[in-house]
Each structure stands twice: as C-alpha cells, then as structure tokens.
Short mmCIF file of C-alpha atoms in Angstrom, two decimals:
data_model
loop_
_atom_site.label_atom_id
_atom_site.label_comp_id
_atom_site.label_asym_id
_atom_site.label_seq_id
_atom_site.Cartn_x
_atom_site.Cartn_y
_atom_site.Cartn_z
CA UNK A 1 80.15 78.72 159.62
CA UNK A 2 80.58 77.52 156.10
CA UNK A 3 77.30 78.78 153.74
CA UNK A 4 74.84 75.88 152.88
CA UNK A 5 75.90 75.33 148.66
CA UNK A 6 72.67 74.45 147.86
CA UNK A 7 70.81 77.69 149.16
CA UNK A 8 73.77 79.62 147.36
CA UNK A 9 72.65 77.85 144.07
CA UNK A 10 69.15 78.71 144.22
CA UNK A 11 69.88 82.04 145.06
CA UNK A 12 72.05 82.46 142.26
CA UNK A 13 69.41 80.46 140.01
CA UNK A 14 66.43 83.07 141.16
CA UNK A 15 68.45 85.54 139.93
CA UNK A 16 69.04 84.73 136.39
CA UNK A 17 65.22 83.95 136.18
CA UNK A 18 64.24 87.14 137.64
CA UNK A 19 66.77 88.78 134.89
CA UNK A 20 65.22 86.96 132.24
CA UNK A 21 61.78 87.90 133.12
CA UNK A 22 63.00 91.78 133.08
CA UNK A 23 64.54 91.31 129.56
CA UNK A 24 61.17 89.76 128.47
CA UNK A 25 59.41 92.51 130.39
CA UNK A 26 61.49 95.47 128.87
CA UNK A 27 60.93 93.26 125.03
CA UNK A 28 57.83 93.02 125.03
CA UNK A 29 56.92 96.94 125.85
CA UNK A 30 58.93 97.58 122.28
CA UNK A 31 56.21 97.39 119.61
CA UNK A 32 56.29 95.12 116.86
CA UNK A 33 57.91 96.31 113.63
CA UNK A 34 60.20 99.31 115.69
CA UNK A 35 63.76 99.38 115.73
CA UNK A 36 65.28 99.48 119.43
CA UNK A 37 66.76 102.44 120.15
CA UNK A 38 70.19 101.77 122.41
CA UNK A 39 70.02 104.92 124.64
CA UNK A 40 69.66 105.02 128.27
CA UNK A 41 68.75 108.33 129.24
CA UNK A 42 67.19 111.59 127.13
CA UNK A 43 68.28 115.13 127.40
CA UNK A 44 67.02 117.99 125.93
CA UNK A 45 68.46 121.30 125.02
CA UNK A 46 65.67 124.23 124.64
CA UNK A 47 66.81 127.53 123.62
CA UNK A 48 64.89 131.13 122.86
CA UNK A 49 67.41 133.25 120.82
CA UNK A 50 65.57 136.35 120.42
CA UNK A 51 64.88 139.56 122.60
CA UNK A 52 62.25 142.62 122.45
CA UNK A 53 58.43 142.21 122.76
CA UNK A 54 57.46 141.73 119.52
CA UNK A 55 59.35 138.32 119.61
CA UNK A 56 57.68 137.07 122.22
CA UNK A 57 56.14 134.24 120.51
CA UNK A 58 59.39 132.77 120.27
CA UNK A 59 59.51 132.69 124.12
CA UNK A 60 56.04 130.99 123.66
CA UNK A 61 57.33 128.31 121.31
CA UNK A 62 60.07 126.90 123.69
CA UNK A 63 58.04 127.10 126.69
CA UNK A 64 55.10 124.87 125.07
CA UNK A 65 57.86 122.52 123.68
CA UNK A 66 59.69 122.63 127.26
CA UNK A 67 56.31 121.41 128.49
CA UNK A 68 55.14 119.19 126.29
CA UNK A 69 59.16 117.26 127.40
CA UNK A 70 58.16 117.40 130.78
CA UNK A 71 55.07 115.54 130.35
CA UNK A 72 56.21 113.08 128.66
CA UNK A 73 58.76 111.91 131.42
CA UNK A 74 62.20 113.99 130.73
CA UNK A 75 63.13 115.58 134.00
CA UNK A 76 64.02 119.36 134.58
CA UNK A 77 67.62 117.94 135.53
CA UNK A 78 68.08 116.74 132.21
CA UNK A 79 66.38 119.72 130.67
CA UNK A 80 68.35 123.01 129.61
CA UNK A 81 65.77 126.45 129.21
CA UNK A 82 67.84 128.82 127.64
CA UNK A 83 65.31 132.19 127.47
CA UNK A 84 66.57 135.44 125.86
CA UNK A 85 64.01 137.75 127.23
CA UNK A 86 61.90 137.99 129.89
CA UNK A 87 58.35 138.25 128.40
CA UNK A 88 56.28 137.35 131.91
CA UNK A 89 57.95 140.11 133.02
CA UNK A 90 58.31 142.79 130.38
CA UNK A 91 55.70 146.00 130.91
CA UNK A 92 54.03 145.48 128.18
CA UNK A 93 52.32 142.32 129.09
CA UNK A 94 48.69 143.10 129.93
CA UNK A 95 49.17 139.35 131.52
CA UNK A 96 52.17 140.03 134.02
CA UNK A 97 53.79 136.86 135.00
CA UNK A 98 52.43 134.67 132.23
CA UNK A 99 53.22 133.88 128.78
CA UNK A 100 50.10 132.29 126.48
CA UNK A 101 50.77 129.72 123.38
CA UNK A 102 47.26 130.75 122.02
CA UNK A 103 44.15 133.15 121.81
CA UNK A 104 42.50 130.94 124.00
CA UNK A 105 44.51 132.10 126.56
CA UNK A 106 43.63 128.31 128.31
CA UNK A 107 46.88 127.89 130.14
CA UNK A 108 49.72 129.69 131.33
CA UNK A 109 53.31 128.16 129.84
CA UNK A 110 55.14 130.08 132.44
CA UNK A 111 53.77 128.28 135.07
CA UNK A 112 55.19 128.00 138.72
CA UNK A 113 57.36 124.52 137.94
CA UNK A 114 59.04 126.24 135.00
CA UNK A 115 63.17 126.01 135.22
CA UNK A 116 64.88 128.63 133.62
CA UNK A 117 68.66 127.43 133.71
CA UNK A 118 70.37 130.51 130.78
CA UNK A 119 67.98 134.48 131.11
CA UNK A 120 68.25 137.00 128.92
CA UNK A 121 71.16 139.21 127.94
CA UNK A 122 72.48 141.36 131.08
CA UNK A 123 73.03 141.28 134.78
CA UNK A 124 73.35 137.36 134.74
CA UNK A 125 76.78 134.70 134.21
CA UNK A 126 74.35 132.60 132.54
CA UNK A 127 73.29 134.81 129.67
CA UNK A 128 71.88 133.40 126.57
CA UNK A 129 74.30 133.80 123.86
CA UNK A 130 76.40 131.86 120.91
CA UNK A 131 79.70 131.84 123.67
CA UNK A 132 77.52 129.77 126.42
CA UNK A 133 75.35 127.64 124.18
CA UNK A 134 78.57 126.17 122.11
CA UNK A 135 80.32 125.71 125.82
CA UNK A 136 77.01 123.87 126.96
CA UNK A 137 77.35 121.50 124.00
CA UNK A 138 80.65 120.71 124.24
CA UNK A 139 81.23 120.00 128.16
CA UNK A 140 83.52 123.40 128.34
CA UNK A 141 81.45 125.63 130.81
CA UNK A 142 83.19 127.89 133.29
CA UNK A 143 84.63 126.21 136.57
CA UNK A 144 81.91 126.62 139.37
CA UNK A 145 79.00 126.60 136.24
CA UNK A 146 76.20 124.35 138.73
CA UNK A 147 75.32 121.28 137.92
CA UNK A 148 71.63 121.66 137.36
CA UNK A 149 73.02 124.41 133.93
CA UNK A 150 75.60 121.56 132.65
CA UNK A 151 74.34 119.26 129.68
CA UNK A 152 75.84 116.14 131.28
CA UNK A 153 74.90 113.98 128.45
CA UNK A 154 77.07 110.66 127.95
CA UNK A 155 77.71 108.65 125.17
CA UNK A 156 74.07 106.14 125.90
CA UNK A 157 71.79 109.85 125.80
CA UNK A 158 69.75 111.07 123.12
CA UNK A 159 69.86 114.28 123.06
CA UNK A 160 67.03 117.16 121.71
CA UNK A 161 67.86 120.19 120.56
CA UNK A 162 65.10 123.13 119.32
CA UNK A 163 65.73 126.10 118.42
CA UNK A 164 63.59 129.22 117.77
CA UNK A 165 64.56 132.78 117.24
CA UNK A 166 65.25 134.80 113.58
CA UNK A 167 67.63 133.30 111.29
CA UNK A 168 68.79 133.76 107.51
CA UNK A 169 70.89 131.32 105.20
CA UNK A 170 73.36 129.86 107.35
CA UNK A 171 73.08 131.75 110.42
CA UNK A 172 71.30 131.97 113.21
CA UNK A 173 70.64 135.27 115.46
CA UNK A 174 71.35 135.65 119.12
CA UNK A 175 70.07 138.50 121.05
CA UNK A 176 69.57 140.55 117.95
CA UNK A 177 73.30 141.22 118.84
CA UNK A 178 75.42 138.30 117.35
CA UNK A 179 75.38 135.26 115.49
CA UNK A 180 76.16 131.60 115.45
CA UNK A 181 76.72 130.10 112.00
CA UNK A 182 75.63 126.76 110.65
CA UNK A 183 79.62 125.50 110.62
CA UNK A 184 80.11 126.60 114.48
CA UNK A 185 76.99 124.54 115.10
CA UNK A 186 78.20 121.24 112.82
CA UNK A 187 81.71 121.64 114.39
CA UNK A 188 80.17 121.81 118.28
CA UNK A 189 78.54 118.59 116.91
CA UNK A 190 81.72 117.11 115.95
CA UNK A 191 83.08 117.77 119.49
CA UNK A 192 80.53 116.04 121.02
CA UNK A 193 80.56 113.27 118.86
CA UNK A 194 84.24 112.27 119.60
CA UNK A 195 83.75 113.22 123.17
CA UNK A 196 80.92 110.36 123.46
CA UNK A 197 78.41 113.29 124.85
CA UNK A 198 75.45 111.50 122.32
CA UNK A 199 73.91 108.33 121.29
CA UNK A 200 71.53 109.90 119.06
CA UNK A 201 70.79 113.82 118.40
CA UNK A 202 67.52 115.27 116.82
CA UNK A 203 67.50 118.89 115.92
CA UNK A 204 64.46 120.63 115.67
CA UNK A 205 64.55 124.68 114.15
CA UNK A 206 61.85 126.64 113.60
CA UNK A 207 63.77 130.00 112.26
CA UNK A 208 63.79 131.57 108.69
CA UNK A 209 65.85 129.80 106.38
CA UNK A 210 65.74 127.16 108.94
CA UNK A 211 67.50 124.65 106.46
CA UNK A 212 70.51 126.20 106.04
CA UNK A 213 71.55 125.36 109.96
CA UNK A 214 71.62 121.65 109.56
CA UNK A 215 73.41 121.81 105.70
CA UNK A 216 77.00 121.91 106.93
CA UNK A 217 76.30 118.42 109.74
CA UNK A 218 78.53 115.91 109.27
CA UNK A 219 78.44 113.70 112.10
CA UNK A 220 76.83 110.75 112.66
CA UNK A 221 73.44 109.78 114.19
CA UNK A 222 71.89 113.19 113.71
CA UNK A 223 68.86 113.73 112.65
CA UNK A 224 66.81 117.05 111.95
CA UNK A 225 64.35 118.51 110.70
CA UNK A 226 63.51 122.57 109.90
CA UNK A 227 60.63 124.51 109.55
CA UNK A 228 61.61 126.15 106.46
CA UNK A 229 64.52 125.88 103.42
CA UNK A 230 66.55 128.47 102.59
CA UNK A 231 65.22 131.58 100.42
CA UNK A 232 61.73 131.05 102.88
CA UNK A 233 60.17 133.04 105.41
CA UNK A 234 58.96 131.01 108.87
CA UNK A 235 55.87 132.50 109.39
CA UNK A 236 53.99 133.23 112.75
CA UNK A 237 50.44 131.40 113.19
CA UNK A 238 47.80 133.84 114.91
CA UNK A 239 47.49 137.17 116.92
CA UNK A 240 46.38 137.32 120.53
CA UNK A 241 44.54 140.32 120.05
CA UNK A 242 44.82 140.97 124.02
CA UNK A 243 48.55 140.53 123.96
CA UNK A 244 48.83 142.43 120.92
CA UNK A 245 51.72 140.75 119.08
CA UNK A 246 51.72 137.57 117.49
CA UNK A 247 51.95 134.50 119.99
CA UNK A 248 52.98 131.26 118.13
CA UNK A 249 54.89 130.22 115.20
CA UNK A 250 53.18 127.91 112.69
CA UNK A 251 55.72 124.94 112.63
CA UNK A 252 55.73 124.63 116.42
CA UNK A 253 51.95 125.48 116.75
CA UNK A 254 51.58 122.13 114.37
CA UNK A 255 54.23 119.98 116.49
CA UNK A 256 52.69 120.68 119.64
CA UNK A 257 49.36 119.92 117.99
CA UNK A 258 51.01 116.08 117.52
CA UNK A 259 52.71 116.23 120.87
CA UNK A 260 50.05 116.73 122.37
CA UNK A 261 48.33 113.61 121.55
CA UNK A 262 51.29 111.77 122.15
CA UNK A 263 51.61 110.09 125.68
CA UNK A 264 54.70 108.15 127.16
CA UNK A 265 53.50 104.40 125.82
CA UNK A 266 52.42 105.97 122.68
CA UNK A 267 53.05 104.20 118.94
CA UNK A 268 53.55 107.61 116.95
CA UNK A 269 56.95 107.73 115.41
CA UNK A 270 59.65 110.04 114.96
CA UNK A 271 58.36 109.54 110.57
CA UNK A 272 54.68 111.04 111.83
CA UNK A 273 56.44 113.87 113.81
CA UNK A 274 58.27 114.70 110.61
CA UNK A 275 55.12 115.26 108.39
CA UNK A 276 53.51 117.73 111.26
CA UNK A 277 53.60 120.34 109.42
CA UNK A 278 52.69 120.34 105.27
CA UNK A 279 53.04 123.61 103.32
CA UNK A 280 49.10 123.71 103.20
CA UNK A 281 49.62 124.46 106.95
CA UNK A 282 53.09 126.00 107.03
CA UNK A 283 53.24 128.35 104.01
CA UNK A 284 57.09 127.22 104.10
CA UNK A 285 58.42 123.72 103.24
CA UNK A 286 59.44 121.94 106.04
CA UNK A 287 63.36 120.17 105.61
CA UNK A 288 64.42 116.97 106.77
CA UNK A 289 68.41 115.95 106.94
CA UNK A 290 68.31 112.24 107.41
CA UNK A 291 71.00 111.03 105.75
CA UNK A 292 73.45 111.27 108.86
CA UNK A 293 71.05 109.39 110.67
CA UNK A 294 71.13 105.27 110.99
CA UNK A 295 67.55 104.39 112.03
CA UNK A 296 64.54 104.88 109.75
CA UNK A 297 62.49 107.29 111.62
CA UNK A 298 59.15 105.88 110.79
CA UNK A 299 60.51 102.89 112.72
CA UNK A 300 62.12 104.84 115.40
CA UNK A 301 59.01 105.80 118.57
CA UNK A 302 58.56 109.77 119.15
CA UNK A 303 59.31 109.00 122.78
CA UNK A 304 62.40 108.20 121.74
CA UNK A 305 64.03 111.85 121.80
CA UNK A 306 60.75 113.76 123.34
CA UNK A 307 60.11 111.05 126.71
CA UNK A 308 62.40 109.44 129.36
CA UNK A 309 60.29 106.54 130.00
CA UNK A 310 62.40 103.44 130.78
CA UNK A 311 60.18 99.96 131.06
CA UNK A 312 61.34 98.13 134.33
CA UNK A 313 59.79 95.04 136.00
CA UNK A 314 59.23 95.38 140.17
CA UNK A 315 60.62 92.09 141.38
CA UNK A 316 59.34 91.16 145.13
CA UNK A 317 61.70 90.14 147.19
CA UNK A 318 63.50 91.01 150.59
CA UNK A 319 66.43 90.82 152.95
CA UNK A 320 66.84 88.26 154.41
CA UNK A 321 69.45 89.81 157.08
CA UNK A 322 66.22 91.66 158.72
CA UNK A 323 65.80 90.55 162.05
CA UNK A 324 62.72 87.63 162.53
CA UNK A 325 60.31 87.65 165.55
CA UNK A 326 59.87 84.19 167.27
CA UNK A 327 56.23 84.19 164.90
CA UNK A 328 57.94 84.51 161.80
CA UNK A 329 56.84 88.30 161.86
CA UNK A 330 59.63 91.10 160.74
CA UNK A 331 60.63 93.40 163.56
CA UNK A 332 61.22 96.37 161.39
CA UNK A 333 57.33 97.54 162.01
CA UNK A 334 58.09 99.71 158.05
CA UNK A 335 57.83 96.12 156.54
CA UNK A 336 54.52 95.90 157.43
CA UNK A 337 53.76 95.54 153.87
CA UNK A 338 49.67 94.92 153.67
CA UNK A 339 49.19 98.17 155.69
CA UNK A 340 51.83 100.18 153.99
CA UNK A 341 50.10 99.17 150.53
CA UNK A 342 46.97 99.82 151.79
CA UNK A 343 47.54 103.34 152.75
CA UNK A 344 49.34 104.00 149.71
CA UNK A 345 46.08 102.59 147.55
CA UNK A 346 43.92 104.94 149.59
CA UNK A 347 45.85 107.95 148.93
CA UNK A 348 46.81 108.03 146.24
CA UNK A 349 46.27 110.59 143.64
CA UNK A 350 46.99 110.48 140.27
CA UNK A 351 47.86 114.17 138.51
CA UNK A 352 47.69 114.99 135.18
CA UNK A 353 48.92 117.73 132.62
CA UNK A 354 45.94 120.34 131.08
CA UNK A 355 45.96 120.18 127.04
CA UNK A 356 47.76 123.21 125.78
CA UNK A 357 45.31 123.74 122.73
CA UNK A 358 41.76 122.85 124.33
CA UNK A 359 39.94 124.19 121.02
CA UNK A 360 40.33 124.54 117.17
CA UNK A 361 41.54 128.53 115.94
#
C-alpha cells in the first residue's frame, strides 16, 4: 500500500522545524560578543614528568587540573593521566593512598574515580616517558596499545595539553632520566596538524623556563601559555608541614583558584584564564604565544578547551511503528511515560564536586 503524500510532507516539514529550533537552541546558549568555537568534542592530555618524593607536588598539580577537567564535563575516555611516580603510594607519605593540593589537607586528589592511563618508570608498557608521550600525540602507539590509553582526537577536537615537571631553556625533563626538547614537541605538533588529530590546541606548562617549550611552534591554531620565561625559576607555593615537602606549584595553585569558580555554562574566557597568575603572585612572568592562534582569547569561553559541554534541545516525539491498544494506549508498558517521569523526579539526586581550596593560605 502506497504511503499517504500528505502525511510524508508533514513529516518531513516537522523535521526541518524541529532542526531549526535546535540551531536556535544551540545559538542562543553562545553568549553575546564570543566567537563560536567549531569543535565537537574536547580532549585533554595531562602529564607528570617528574619522579622522587620531593617532586611530589608536581603529581599534585596534574591531579587537581585532571579534576578540575572532569568537573567541568570532559570524560575520563577522552582524558590521558600520564603520572611519573607513584606518590599515594611511596613510604614516605604519612597519608598512604592520598595525595593533598594544600595544607588544608580538605580533599584527597587521588580519589577512588581517578584514571591513571601512563605510571611511573618501571615494570609497566605504559611508562611515562618522551618515546610514549610523542607516540600518544601523533596516533603511532604500539599495536594492541587499548583504547582507553590512545588520544583519539580528530580533526573537530580541541585538545589540552599541561605539563608539569622540571625544565630549563628548551627542554623539558622526563623521569629525571631523559629529555624532550622544545623542537620534538613543535614537530609532534606538526604531525598532528597534517594528520587532522586537532581543531584547536592549548598548551598549558608550568616548568622552569617554561617559555622556551612553546618558542619553536609553528603550527596553526595553537595557543599557550607558560608559567615562566626563560632565564626564570617556577617556584613552588606552600609547605604541607605534615607531608613535609612542598605540595603545589604557584602557577597551577592560581589556575585552579580560577577553575574553580568556573562551572560548565560559565562566561569566563580563555583572556581571564591567561591573567591567573601576575608576577605579584607568581614571582615569575607568566608567557603567552598567541600569535599561532586565530581566535582572540578574551572572546574565546574557558569551557572551550577545559569542558565538554555540548548544548542540545530534547525534542518529544515517538515511534509510531509501536504497537496501539484498541484505547489508544501503547502496549510497550516502558512507554508509560507519566509514571516513568515520575519516578525519575522522585529519585533523583543531584551530585556535586567538593571545592579543592575551601579556605584562603
């Protein structure tokens, strides 16, 4: 039997007004004055350089910037943890098992949802070293490398990259046993560039000499910024007197400061995030490259590189093959939609994250 014409051209009509409500929908969320990004997914690649104990507030900085991510919508599928050492673990942590950000000691950063995809520097395939972090960027891990520890960015992903260990002018360490040098990093760049594995990258190192990592860039849509130029020190922020060692750098104890104001709708921009950290706060000047980049970052939202939240419009609607009682009522008793939404109103709960700096040092 030959379809009615008429039904099949208001079915095709509903459609293009349901799409133009979702384009007006997905608009409307982008603030006024704000350049619209073109990505459609985030990534972010998180990476620890630097072993022993007396480093460990480098483990601490990319463990508060790995949550802070996570909060603000990015998945731990699309999030790569490299960690050099293992400082929950190491016996000379009064604190076994946990790893603080600050003296407060108000929350654990090496909590039970943490995802540790590259460990430390023996027994392990996935070590974290200059070899496996320039195969990670470049799409050229080793055959039967899982999934879930493969940056499987695409040519619509922004992409975040921070880095955190001890560094000098042009170099940064790895392991305290090798090196990977500012043109190795720009080249692995390149490669990803012509391989369409990034929409939009935004480097973020908080090393010594920090600078000198971005200087030798030359691809396009980069952005970065570093906690200090070359010929200065990155200095640490405050002593856990408990822990005994120094716990948090001062660049990243100032960005998480922002971040953590930020929430997944927020306004703040990428321009703010820039200016976290002043040399009244950091001791060191913090650099900015952004001549590679093509947005203006004071146009360009925060969420943008640190959140994966996508706007989308719920349209109602429903299948019309589903089987119909003689009442009009559906047999499937799951489309019992007033009870369903009832139950689901009734239970449930909405969770939140705890603020990683709940008072002032």
């Amino acid at each position: 039997m030959k379809g009615d014409p008429n039904v099949l051209y208001l079915t095709i009509l509903l459609c293009l007004v349901n799409l133009c409500f979702c384009e007006r929908g997905i608009d409307s969320r982008i603030p006024e004055g704000f350049q619209k990004g073109t990505h459609t997914n985030n990534w972010a690649v998180l990476v620890d350089t630097s072993r022993f104990w007396f480093n460990y507030r480098h483990v601490a900085n990319v463990l508060s910037i790995y949550r802070s991510v996570k909060r603000l919508g990015i998945p731990d599928s699309q999030i790569i943890l490299m960690v050099a050492d293992d400082m929950p673990c190491n016996l000379r942590n009064p604190r076994p098992a946990t790893v603080f950000n600050n003296a407060n000691e108000h929350i654990n950063v090496y909590g039970d949802d943490v995802e540790v995809d590259y460990r430390g520097y023996e027994a392990s395939t996935l070590l974290v070293t200059v070899e496996n972090f320039l195969r990670l960027l470049i799409g050229r891990l080793p055959p039967g490398t899982p999934r879930s520890k493969q940056l499987l960015s695409d040519e619509g992903s922004n992409v975040l990259v921070y880095l955190t260990g001890h560094g000098g002018d042009g170099f940064l360490k790895f392991q305290d046993s090798e090196e990977i040098s500012s043109q190795e990093l720009a080249d692995a760049v390149e490669q990803m560039w012509q391989k369409r594995r990034y929409n939009e990258m935004f480097f973020v190192i908080d090393t010594c000499q920090a600078s000198s990592m971005y200087d030798k860039m030359y691809s396009p849509n980069v952005l970065a910024v570093a906690s200090s130029l070359v010929g200065e020190d990155s200095l640490s922020h405050h002593v856990d007197p408990a822990i005994g060692v120094y716990i948090i750098d001062r660049y990243t104890y100032y960005a998480l400061d922002f971040l953590e104001r930020v929430e997944p709708d927020s306004r703040k921009t990428l321009g703010e995030f820039l200016k976290v950290c002043p040399k009244r706060l950091c001791i060191s000047t913090v650099g900015v490259r952004r001549d590679l980049f093509r947005r203006n970052p004071d146009k360009v939202l925060i969420t943008d590189f640190f959140g994966a939240v996508r706007p989308v419009e719920v349209v109602a609607g429903m299948d019309t093959n589903w089987p119909i009682k003689a009442d009009g009522a559906l047999q499937n008793s799951s489309m019992d939609t007033s009870r369903n939404f009832k139950k689901t109103a009734q239970t449930a709960v909405k969770y939140v994250y705890a603020p990683q700096f709940p008072s002032t040092l």
